[in-house]
XYZ file of C-alpha atoms in Angstrom:
640
model
C 3.434 33.750 37.167
C 5.448 34.946 34.163
C 3.527 38.027 33.082
C 2.379 41.303 34.570
C -1.321 41.895 35.115
C -2.722 45.351 34.427
C -2.616 46.121 38.166
C 1.020 45.091 38.332
C 2.026 46.943 35.158
C 0.751 50.244 36.551
C 3.047 49.817 39.554
C 6.151 48.541 37.777
C 6.138 51.208 35.048
C 5.121 54.157 37.225
C 7.800 56.860 37.456
C 6.330 58.473 40.572
C 9.181 59.040 43.056
C 7.377 57.871 46.221
C 5.086 54.850 45.969
C 3.260 52.739 48.500
C 1.863 49.416 47.317
C -0.893 47.931 49.469
C -0.635 44.253 48.579
C -3.157 41.646 49.657
C -2.036 38.076 50.470
C -1.075 35.970 47.449
C -1.142 38.982 45.114
C 2.401 38.610 43.753
C 4.028 41.447 45.692
C 7.492 39.828 45.558
C 7.170 39.444 41.802
C 6.128 43.088 41.443
C 8.953 44.340 43.644
C 11.591 42.382 41.733
C 10.132 43.462 38.373
C 10.232 47.075 39.585
C 13.951 46.718 40.378
C 14.607 45.100 36.994
C 12.682 47.894 35.250
C 14.731 50.707 36.816
C 17.991 48.842 36.087
C 16.945 48.639 32.434
C 16.151 52.375 32.561
C 19.829 53.007 33.306
C 19.862 53.329 37.097
C 23.146 52.011 38.506
C 22.916 48.852 40.620
C 25.029 50.634 43.259
C 22.281 53.223 43.764
C 19.719 50.640 44.933
C 19.156 49.422 48.492
C 16.609 46.716 49.338
C 15.363 46.399 52.952
C 13.528 43.237 53.986
C 12.468 41.488 57.191
C 14.267 38.223 56.528
C 17.522 37.635 54.712
C 15.760 34.726 53.022
C 13.351 37.194 51.403
C 16.253 39.366 50.261
C 18.130 36.409 48.777
C 14.965 35.195 47.062
C 14.425 38.589 45.401
C 18.054 38.955 44.354
C 18.012 35.414 42.936
C 14.899 36.242 40.897
C 16.527 39.408 39.578
C 19.669 37.469 38.641
C 17.622 34.809 36.854
C 15.787 37.421 34.821
C 18.838 39.554 33.947
C 21.312 36.731 33.476
C 23.796 38.278 35.919
C 23.959 39.169 39.630
C 23.652 42.941 40.081
C 25.534 44.528 42.973
C 22.399 45.635 44.801
C 22.756 46.082 48.558
C 20.018 43.955 50.119
C 19.165 42.459 53.487
C 17.273 42.978 56.709
C 17.321 46.289 58.553
C 19.667 44.674 61.096
C 21.924 43.245 58.390
C 22.235 46.589 56.596
C 22.743 48.410 59.904
C 25.556 46.044 60.855
C 27.316 46.630 57.528
C 27.481 50.392 58.001
C 28.221 50.229 61.718
C 31.233 47.967 61.091
C 32.596 50.593 58.715
C 31.836 53.532 61.031
C 31.947 52.077 64.558
C 34.389 54.717 65.811
C 31.773 57.445 65.286
C 29.566 55.877 67.965
C 32.292 54.933 70.431
C 32.748 51.283 69.398
C 35.569 49.218 67.933
C 34.718 47.674 64.581
C 35.173 44.118 65.939
C 32.216 44.514 68.329
C 30.317 41.343 69.203
C 26.611 40.911 68.495
C 24.719 39.202 71.301
C 21.436 37.389 70.781
C 18.400 37.438 73.060
C 19.648 34.693 75.393
C 23.012 36.367 75.828
C 21.255 39.691 76.420
C 19.223 38.128 79.238
C 22.422 36.645 80.717
C 24.077 40.056 80.623
C 21.073 41.603 82.355
C 21.401 38.971 85.093
C 25.012 40.014 85.632
C 24.029 43.675 85.784
C 21.408 42.842 88.408
C 23.854 40.750 90.452
C 26.561 43.412 90.350
C 24.496 46.581 90.858
C 20.957 45.701 91.980
C 21.359 42.528 94.039
C 19.087 43.798 96.819
C 15.967 44.528 94.726
C 14.575 40.971 95.017
C 11.066 40.587 93.610
C 10.536 44.337 93.318
C 11.253 44.128 89.599
C 10.314 41.622 86.865
C 12.532 38.641 86.030
C 15.491 39.279 83.653
C 13.718 37.782 80.622
C 10.713 40.073 81.181
C 13.035 43.021 81.793
C 14.704 42.369 78.458
C 11.324 42.282 76.728
C 10.338 45.604 78.332
C 13.624 47.308 77.441
C 13.605 45.977 73.871
C 10.000 46.987 73.254
C 10.505 50.498 74.606
C 13.616 51.084 72.500
C 12.011 49.856 69.277
C 8.733 51.670 69.842
C 10.392 54.828 71.215
C 8.129 54.757 74.266
C 9.056 55.272 77.908
C 9.393 52.526 80.489
C 6.609 54.110 82.533
C 4.236 54.139 79.535
C 4.899 50.455 78.895
C 4.307 49.536 82.552
C 1.104 51.583 82.657
C -0.270 49.674 79.661
C 1.023 46.187 80.426
C 2.437 45.750 83.952
C 0.687 48.156 86.296
C 1.983 46.212 89.310
C 5.505 47.499 88.595
C 4.606 51.151 87.937
C 6.422 52.287 91.092
C 9.631 50.714 89.778
C 9.873 52.597 86.464
C 12.806 54.715 87.700
C 14.658 51.607 88.896
C 14.075 49.797 85.594
C 15.382 52.848 83.745
C 18.546 52.708 85.855
C 18.942 49.002 85.080
C 18.583 49.765 81.362
C 21.322 52.434 81.592
C 23.698 50.044 83.389
C 22.931 47.347 80.823
C 23.710 49.747 77.943
C 26.900 50.921 79.664
C 28.036 47.327 80.165
C 27.579 46.511 76.482
C 29.555 49.544 75.391
C 32.321 48.874 77.917
C 32.852 45.364 76.561
C 32.303 46.233 72.882
C 29.007 44.367 72.475
C 25.740 45.231 70.761
C 22.386 43.507 70.981
C 19.941 43.434 68.064
C 18.206 46.619 69.214
C 21.529 48.487 69.360
C 22.147 47.775 65.675
C 19.034 49.739 64.740
C 19.481 52.462 67.351
C 23.128 53.163 66.496
C 22.454 53.017 62.758
C 19.706 55.585 63.298
C 22.239 57.644 65.275
C 24.724 57.329 62.410
C 22.085 58.553 59.955
C 21.477 61.545 62.239
C 24.998 62.712 61.437
C 24.555 65.240 58.629
C 27.693 64.266 56.726
C 26.982 60.543 56.862
C 23.305 61.041 55.966
C 24.103 63.248 52.951
C 26.697 60.767 51.733
C 24.203 57.912 52.130
C 21.386 59.779 50.381
C 23.634 60.753 47.471
C 24.760 57.147 47.017
C 21.397 55.365 47.358
C 18.839 57.114 45.164
C 16.370 54.191 45.071
C 15.161 52.664 48.349
C 12.918 49.587 48.408
C 11.222 48.361 51.604
C 9.360 45.050 51.782
C 6.759 44.111 54.455
C 6.396 47.753 55.456
C 3.564 46.908 57.856
C 6.131 45.219 60.123
C 8.341 48.281 60.662
C 8.712 49.708 64.160
C 9.318 53.358 65.051
C 13.129 53.090 64.844
C 12.961 51.395 61.439
C 10.528 54.037 60.215
C 12.937 56.754 61.402
C 15.716 55.000 59.490
C 13.652 55.038 56.283
C 12.847 58.736 56.795
C 16.531 59.580 57.176
C 17.588 57.406 54.227
C 15.249 59.228 51.880
C 15.596 62.773 50.599
C 13.378 64.783 48.274
C 14.136 63.936 44.692
C 15.127 60.363 45.481
C 12.880 57.349 44.963
C 11.146 55.382 47.695
C 9.129 52.247 47.013
C 7.433 50.485 49.952
C 5.149 47.473 49.838
C 3.078 45.833 52.544
C -0.359 44.860 53.788
C -1.737 46.725 56.786
C -4.172 43.807 57.252
C -1.211 41.492 57.899
C 0.361 43.624 60.616
C 0.536 41.070 63.458
C 3.769 41.822 65.336
C 2.792 44.609 67.734
C 4.340 42.561 70.563
C 7.698 43.166 68.813
C 6.848 46.897 68.526
C 5.739 46.756 64.864
C 3.474 49.750 64.323
C 0.750 49.541 61.686
C 0.424 53.341 61.885
C 3.682 53.639 59.943
C 1.692 52.375 56.992
C -1.709 53.916 57.745
C -0.173 57.392 58.280
C 2.310 57.201 55.408
C 0.690 60.159 53.626
C 1.372 62.354 56.647
C 5.119 61.928 56.194
C 5.195 61.646 52.402
C 2.474 63.945 51.099
C 3.598 63.385 47.508
C 3.182 59.612 47.791
C 1.143 57.705 45.228
C -0.808 54.673 46.435
C -1.320 51.473 44.446
C -3.302 48.345 45.286
C -2.614 44.682 44.516
C -5.894 42.891 45.109
C -5.787 39.987 42.646
C -5.084 36.826 44.634
C -3.248 34.040 42.784
C -3.104 31.627 45.726
C -6.521 30.771 47.125
C -9.906 29.601 45.897
C -12.806 32.021 45.510
C -14.482 30.601 48.634
C -11.415 31.258 50.780
C -10.965 34.779 49.414
C -14.629 35.534 50.164
C -13.950 34.397 53.726
C -10.849 36.553 54.262
C -12.617 39.607 52.793
C -15.470 39.081 55.251
C -13.069 38.641 58.178
C -11.209 41.905 57.696
C -14.358 43.897 56.866
C -14.970 44.045 60.618
C -11.797 46.096 61.232
C -12.105 49.880 61.143
C -8.440 50.947 60.992
C -7.330 49.786 57.564
C -6.944 50.645 53.906
C -10.121 49.648 52.099
C -9.529 46.899 49.561
C -11.467 43.933 48.245
C -9.487 40.866 47.243
C -10.472 38.944 44.129
C -9.424 35.365 43.466
C -8.037 34.717 40.004
C -7.186 31.130 40.912
C -8.633 28.248 38.922
C -8.847 26.059 42.041
C -12.177 24.378 42.675
C -14.836 25.586 45.094
C -14.946 23.981 48.540
C -16.790 25.898 51.221
C -14.797 26.622 54.410
C -15.978 24.364 57.211
C -16.637 25.041 60.904
C -16.436 22.088 63.319
C -17.716 22.359 66.897
C -16.504 19.809 69.475
C -17.245 18.815 73.031
C -13.650 19.249 74.170
C -10.005 19.478 73.191
C -9.580 15.708 72.947
C -12.434 15.448 70.439
C -11.012 18.305 68.401
C -7.579 16.643 68.294
C -9.092 13.256 67.451
C -11.024 14.753 64.539
C -8.044 16.625 63.094
C -5.794 13.546 63.374
C -8.483 11.327 61.802
C -8.941 13.705 58.920
C -5.188 14.009 58.286
C -4.715 10.244 58.560
C -7.458 9.710 55.986
C -5.939 12.193 53.529
C -2.494 10.610 53.829
C -3.800 7.032 53.461
C -5.748 7.958 50.356
C -2.780 9.840 48.865
C -5.059 12.849 48.440
C -2.262 15.297 49.194
C 1.393 15.404 50.233
C 1.707 15.557 54.039
C 3.766 18.759 53.649
C 0.666 20.386 52.085
C -1.262 19.979 55.354
C -0.895 22.539 58.153
C -2.447 22.804 61.605
C -2.351 26.406 62.841
C -3.069 27.811 66.299
C -2.954 31.139 68.109
C -0.546 30.088 70.892
C 1.980 27.296 71.319
C 0.166 25.636 74.222
C -2.763 24.842 71.905
C -0.823 22.172 70.027
C -0.444 19.663 72.909
C -3.510 17.491 72.257
C -2.948 17.546 68.497
C 0.652 16.383 68.939
C -0.427 13.513 71.217
C -2.956 12.273 68.665
C -0.491 12.489 65.787
C 2.121 10.567 67.789
C -0.406 7.834 68.635
C -1.069 7.308 64.938
C 2.561 7.540 63.839
C 1.896 10.654 61.741
C 5.149 12.550 61.305
C 5.114 16.293 61.753
C 7.444 19.245 62.029
C 6.658 22.027 64.476
C 7.568 25.575 63.503
C 8.657 27.945 66.239
C 10.892 25.579 68.204
C 14.517 26.101 69.195
C 16.429 27.485 66.219
C 19.716 26.023 65.016
C 21.890 28.869 66.304
C 20.113 28.881 69.689
C 21.197 25.329 70.595
C 23.650 25.192 73.500
C 26.429 23.354 71.639
C 26.246 25.763 68.692
C 26.323 28.734 71.084
C 29.422 27.232 72.762
C 31.273 27.088 69.441
C 30.204 30.612 68.490
C 31.282 31.871 71.935
C 34.784 30.526 71.268
C 34.914 32.353 67.935
C 33.659 35.527 69.619
C 36.458 35.377 72.187
C 39.033 34.954 69.423
C 37.554 37.942 67.610
C 36.754 40.277 70.527
C 38.691 39.719 73.753
C 36.357 42.122 75.581
C 33.198 40.032 75.040
C 32.125 39.314 78.613
C 29.286 36.896 77.888
C 31.360 34.834 75.439
C 34.285 34.647 77.886
C 32.101 33.499 80.775
C 30.444 30.844 78.621
C 33.795 29.448 77.446
C 35.474 29.576 80.845
C 32.665 27.606 82.479
C 33.067 24.748 79.991
C 36.275 23.733 81.768
C 36.381 21.551 84.886
C 36.650 23.428 88.145
C 35.579 26.790 86.762
C 32.219 28.040 87.982
C 30.519 31.421 88.028
C 32.803 32.987 90.643
C 36.082 31.817 89.095
C 34.960 32.770 85.606
C 33.975 36.253 86.789
C 37.284 36.669 88.618
C 39.289 35.645 85.540
C 37.336 37.967 83.266
C 37.705 40.910 85.653
C 41.502 40.523 85.446
C 41.692 40.470 81.651
C 38.870 42.792 80.605
C 39.644 46.214 79.239
C 43.329 45.488 78.677
C 44.874 46.153 75.285
C 46.341 42.670 75.135
C 43.907 40.363 76.885
C 45.685 37.258 75.598
C 48.933 38.317 77.277
C 47.029 39.155 80.463
C 45.452 35.704 80.369
C 48.858 34.059 80.049
C 50.034 35.768 83.241
C 47.236 34.315 85.347
C 48.796 31.445 87.250
C 46.055 28.849 87.069
C 46.578 25.417 85.533
C 42.888 25.247 84.570
C 43.534 28.009 82.034
C 46.415 26.323 80.215
C 44.173 24.608 77.684
C 42.135 27.756 77.072
C 45.311 29.738 76.441
C 46.569 27.194 73.938
C 43.233 26.946 72.121
C 43.034 30.721 71.680
C 46.698 30.962 70.679
C 46.178 28.332 67.969
C 42.956 29.882 66.700
C 43.572 33.640 66.576
C 43.755 34.973 62.996
C 42.545 31.640 61.601
C 39.543 31.306 59.289
C 36.215 30.519 61.007
C 36.279 26.887 59.836
C 39.886 26.356 60.967
C 39.200 27.890 64.380
C 36.116 25.695 64.853
C 38.127 22.642 63.811
C 40.814 23.390 66.404
C 38.244 23.951 69.156
C 36.395 20.778 68.213
C 39.408 18.456 67.891
C 41.463 19.797 70.787
C 38.684 20.130 73.348
C 35.003 20.188 72.482
C 34.484 16.669 71.107
C 35.657 15.262 74.417
C 33.524 17.758 76.320
C 30.362 16.739 74.414
C 31.113 13.044 74.904
C 31.432 13.596 78.646
C 28.425 15.894 79.117
C 26.031 14.763 76.377
C 26.951 11.142 75.774
C 23.443 10.086 74.713
C 23.217 12.832 72.055
C 26.876 12.992 71.004
C 26.298 12.019 67.365
C 23.458 14.488 66.821
C 25.430 17.384 68.312
C 28.538 16.564 66.285
C 26.366 16.476 63.142
C 25.085 19.957 64.007
C 28.624 21.266 64.450
C 29.694 19.658 61.178
C 26.830 21.549 59.519
C 28.136 24.706 61.189
C 31.617 23.886 59.846
C 30.199 23.513 56.353
C 28.632 26.972 56.576
C 31.788 28.481 58.115
C 33.932 27.119 55.282
C 32.323 29.697 52.978
C 33.746 32.574 55.067
C 37.236 34.047 55.315
C 36.623 36.391 58.255
C 35.450 35.380 61.723
C 33.489 38.572 62.423
C 31.544 38.277 59.137
C 30.645 34.671 59.923
C 29.571 35.489 63.489
C 27.447 38.436 62.328
C 25.696 36.389 59.642
C 25.084 33.454 61.985
C 23.256 35.776 64.377
C 21.492 37.991 61.847
C 20.555 35.416 59.207
C 18.389 32.585 60.522
C 18.314 31.088 57.026
C 21.997 30.168 56.759
C 20.828 26.688 57.702
C 18.560 24.897 55.254
C 15.474 23.965 57.252
C 13.385 22.697 54.348
C 11.370 19.764 55.623
C 10.729 16.532 53.713
C 7.367 16.018 52.020
C 6.566 13.211 54.467
C 5.737 15.536 57.372
C 2.721 17.710 58.102
C 3.217 21.171 59.600
C 2.224 22.391 63.067
C 2.704 26.117 63.555
C 1.626 29.206 65.409
C -0.013 31.678 63.058
C 2.784 34.177 63.658
C 5.329 31.622 62.439
C 3.134 30.710 59.448
C 3.021 34.215 57.965
C 4.398 34.182 54.424
C 3.780 30.443 53.982
C 0.966 28.581 52.223
C -0.560 25.081 52.039
C -3.335 23.293 50.162
C -5.084 22.242 53.380
C -5.230 24.261 56.582
C -6.809 23.400 59.947
C -7.162 26.279 62.429
C -7.798 24.952 65.941
C -8.741 26.454 69.298
C -11.178 29.035 67.921
C -12.895 29.912 71.179
C -13.427 33.262 72.839
C -10.600 34.032 75.264
C -8.089 31.857 73.397
C -8.475 33.386 69.933
C -9.017 36.281 70.338
C -7.075 36.204 73.599
C -8.800 37.390 76.755
C -6.250 40.245 77.024
C -7.456 41.721 73.722
C -11.173 41.776 74.466
C -11.230 45.232 76.059
C -8.970 47.036 73.585
C -10.079 47.956 70.060
C -6.460 48.154 68.905
C -5.535 44.723 70.283
C -8.761 43.109 69.088
C -8.172 44.403 65.555
C -4.686 42.892 65.566
C -6.162 39.550 66.674
C -8.592 39.758 63.766
C -5.701 40.500 61.411
C -4.067 37.358 62.779
C -7.181 35.347 61.869
C -7.086 36.958 58.401
C -3.453 35.846 57.996
C -4.289 32.298 59.146
C -7.158 31.826 56.699
C -5.241 33.341 53.786
C -2.535 30.641 54.126
C -4.896 28.072 52.540
C -5.132 27.410 48.818
C -8.108 25.043 48.564
C -9.391 23.702 51.902
C -9.861 25.374 55.267
C -11.314 23.813 58.429
C -12.035 25.899 61.533
C -12.241 24.022 64.830
C -13.699 25.081 68.169
C -13.741 22.921 71.372
C -16.648 24.299 73.414
C -16.511 22.549 76.805
C -14.168 20.790 79.244
C -11.768 23.443 78.028
C -8.322 23.080 79.575
C -7.186 26.383 78.071
C -8.881 28.009 81.043
C -8.428 25.250 83.669
C -12.179 24.909 83.650
C -14.777 22.305 82.746
C -17.376 24.933 81.931
C -18.607 25.752 78.451
C -16.977 28.499 76.401
C -18.178 30.475 73.412
C -17.031 30.060 69.850
C -14.654 32.830 68.770
C -16.373 36.047 67.800
C -14.283 36.014 64.613
C -16.035 32.803 63.567
C -19.446 34.215 64.461
C -18.757 37.266 62.291
C -18.343 35.090 59.164
C -20.746 32.237 59.984
C -22.814 32.890 56.839
C -19.848 31.715 54.728
C -19.179 28.518 56.676
C -20.498 24.992 56.347
C -21.105 24.043 59.980
C -20.750 20.610 61.655
C -21.805 20.555 65.289
C -20.163 17.469 66.786
C -20.457 19.012 70.242
C -24.222 18.434 70.209
C -23.894 14.686 69.614
C -24.101 12.272 72.526
C -21.052 10.439 71.286
C -18.509 12.834 69.813
C -16.871 9.928 67.947
C -19.878 9.789 65.590
C -18.138 12.275 63.312
C -15.876 9.502 62.039
C -18.735 8.139 59.914
C -19.428 11.603 58.561
C -15.770 12.022 57.680
C -15.556 8.712 55.860
C -18.479 9.472 53.583
C -17.470 10.097 49.975
C -18.889 13.605 50.097
C -16.290 14.679 52.651
C -13.174 13.125 51.174
C -10.658 15.738 50.015
């Protein structure tokens, strides 16, 4: 798209100081946002006055690249995720919140490990009275981001632990104290402490005077803390431009709050609202379907999408099956046929599902037929154990107080287990010169660690990784992971390649944790895509299969008695269907349903029933032999 439609022009050229753009899927919101930035730069606004907040660093880089391509130069706009921007200002002002500027950032797995240590050290006698550490972390994180109490969360989600709300609060306090003591922050802390920093009048005034134009993408995904941050960033007279789609708010489990968007007028009574409803992605039939889906939600901005695509008309199709095996067999058959006939690139075919467990039968069928696929939502590059080992070594070199990094590194060496590692760390932690303290510990097992750190301190990230790899870790991998040695070394070499672009260890560590897109995960065209709908948001394909559309699975059984939760499930269905450009197939296995450990019949999803008038239905479940559909599929009328 190389021009502005009338809808888009009204937004880009508006001089109203506070604007909210309600942008439907495929309506060119990224294009509009970047054109808006370009317009104000051409009006004479300094690039240093602009801040761009996104939900992925990939989105930020994409926008900045588009702006650079249009202008012919790279403007010095500050852009990135809320966490990325928060980290930048916290590094510069850490002393105001009681931290050293070389604090470590710990990811979710490290946070859970730290919680385990807190429980072992201070609450070892509680047993099963409280949830497991991973669940505890989820509770604590949700409550911080949503600004709700532990007791409120337990009342709504875990009534069985209501009597333990005081205890869980105490655990949270000890966990927060432990992080501060050892100069560590988790992802939630970045937002909370940045919000605290913005609460300081002097800092806030300085920030507001510097950044007169604030842009926020995907506003429907903001949580309460992020919304507070936006409120504090903005002052009357400055410009605020937010864009999002309330109908694509699907991350309530991460504390995203659609009310931030729906109640925007309450906080910004001078706001002007614009709509982007022209869809450039999907066929008219698909847009009719997504309009019908979301019409059943009450809490939303009213908008009616219109397809301006020239793609042909193919009616969305509903397929009913006897069981999960038949559903999987059909989907695999259909995909195999498309690939054999070269109808479409495999990478333009996606199979979407509500929950990860729903992919099992599909994967088995694809493997049987030798159909290659990539599954979104698996273990990420920086979450792999060997990558975390290397990053832990860098963290120790950068922040000698990082408890979790120290314990991880210490336990890599022969003869050092949990108890020894804890004893060593307790002797060196909190000292001004931890390296000197380490050298005084008379233990031969620590000689190699001492030498590795001595060689690596003050080195570039790539040099430090090279030392760790050559002097110790290659041999460690060979001994522990002999059968996957080559693959793990290749991963670390990729990490080295990324690290070579950095001069400072702390900048590299921060980016590796805050920017999941440092690693190029583009998949070859020879693979189809399997993905949860949550992971598929923001993506698009020519052909989309949505499987497992039965009541209790999608929508989930937990959402059936809550209007709020049911509406979010419907928004999730809206997102799934709007990923397709030309072809959409909805699939529902109606009996022998292993989702519920039952052989009884289940009902088709109510979301499908609500739009049945727009679907071409094929009831394979009513046939004596569910394999009969293969003839129907092979007919010329059904070839894609």
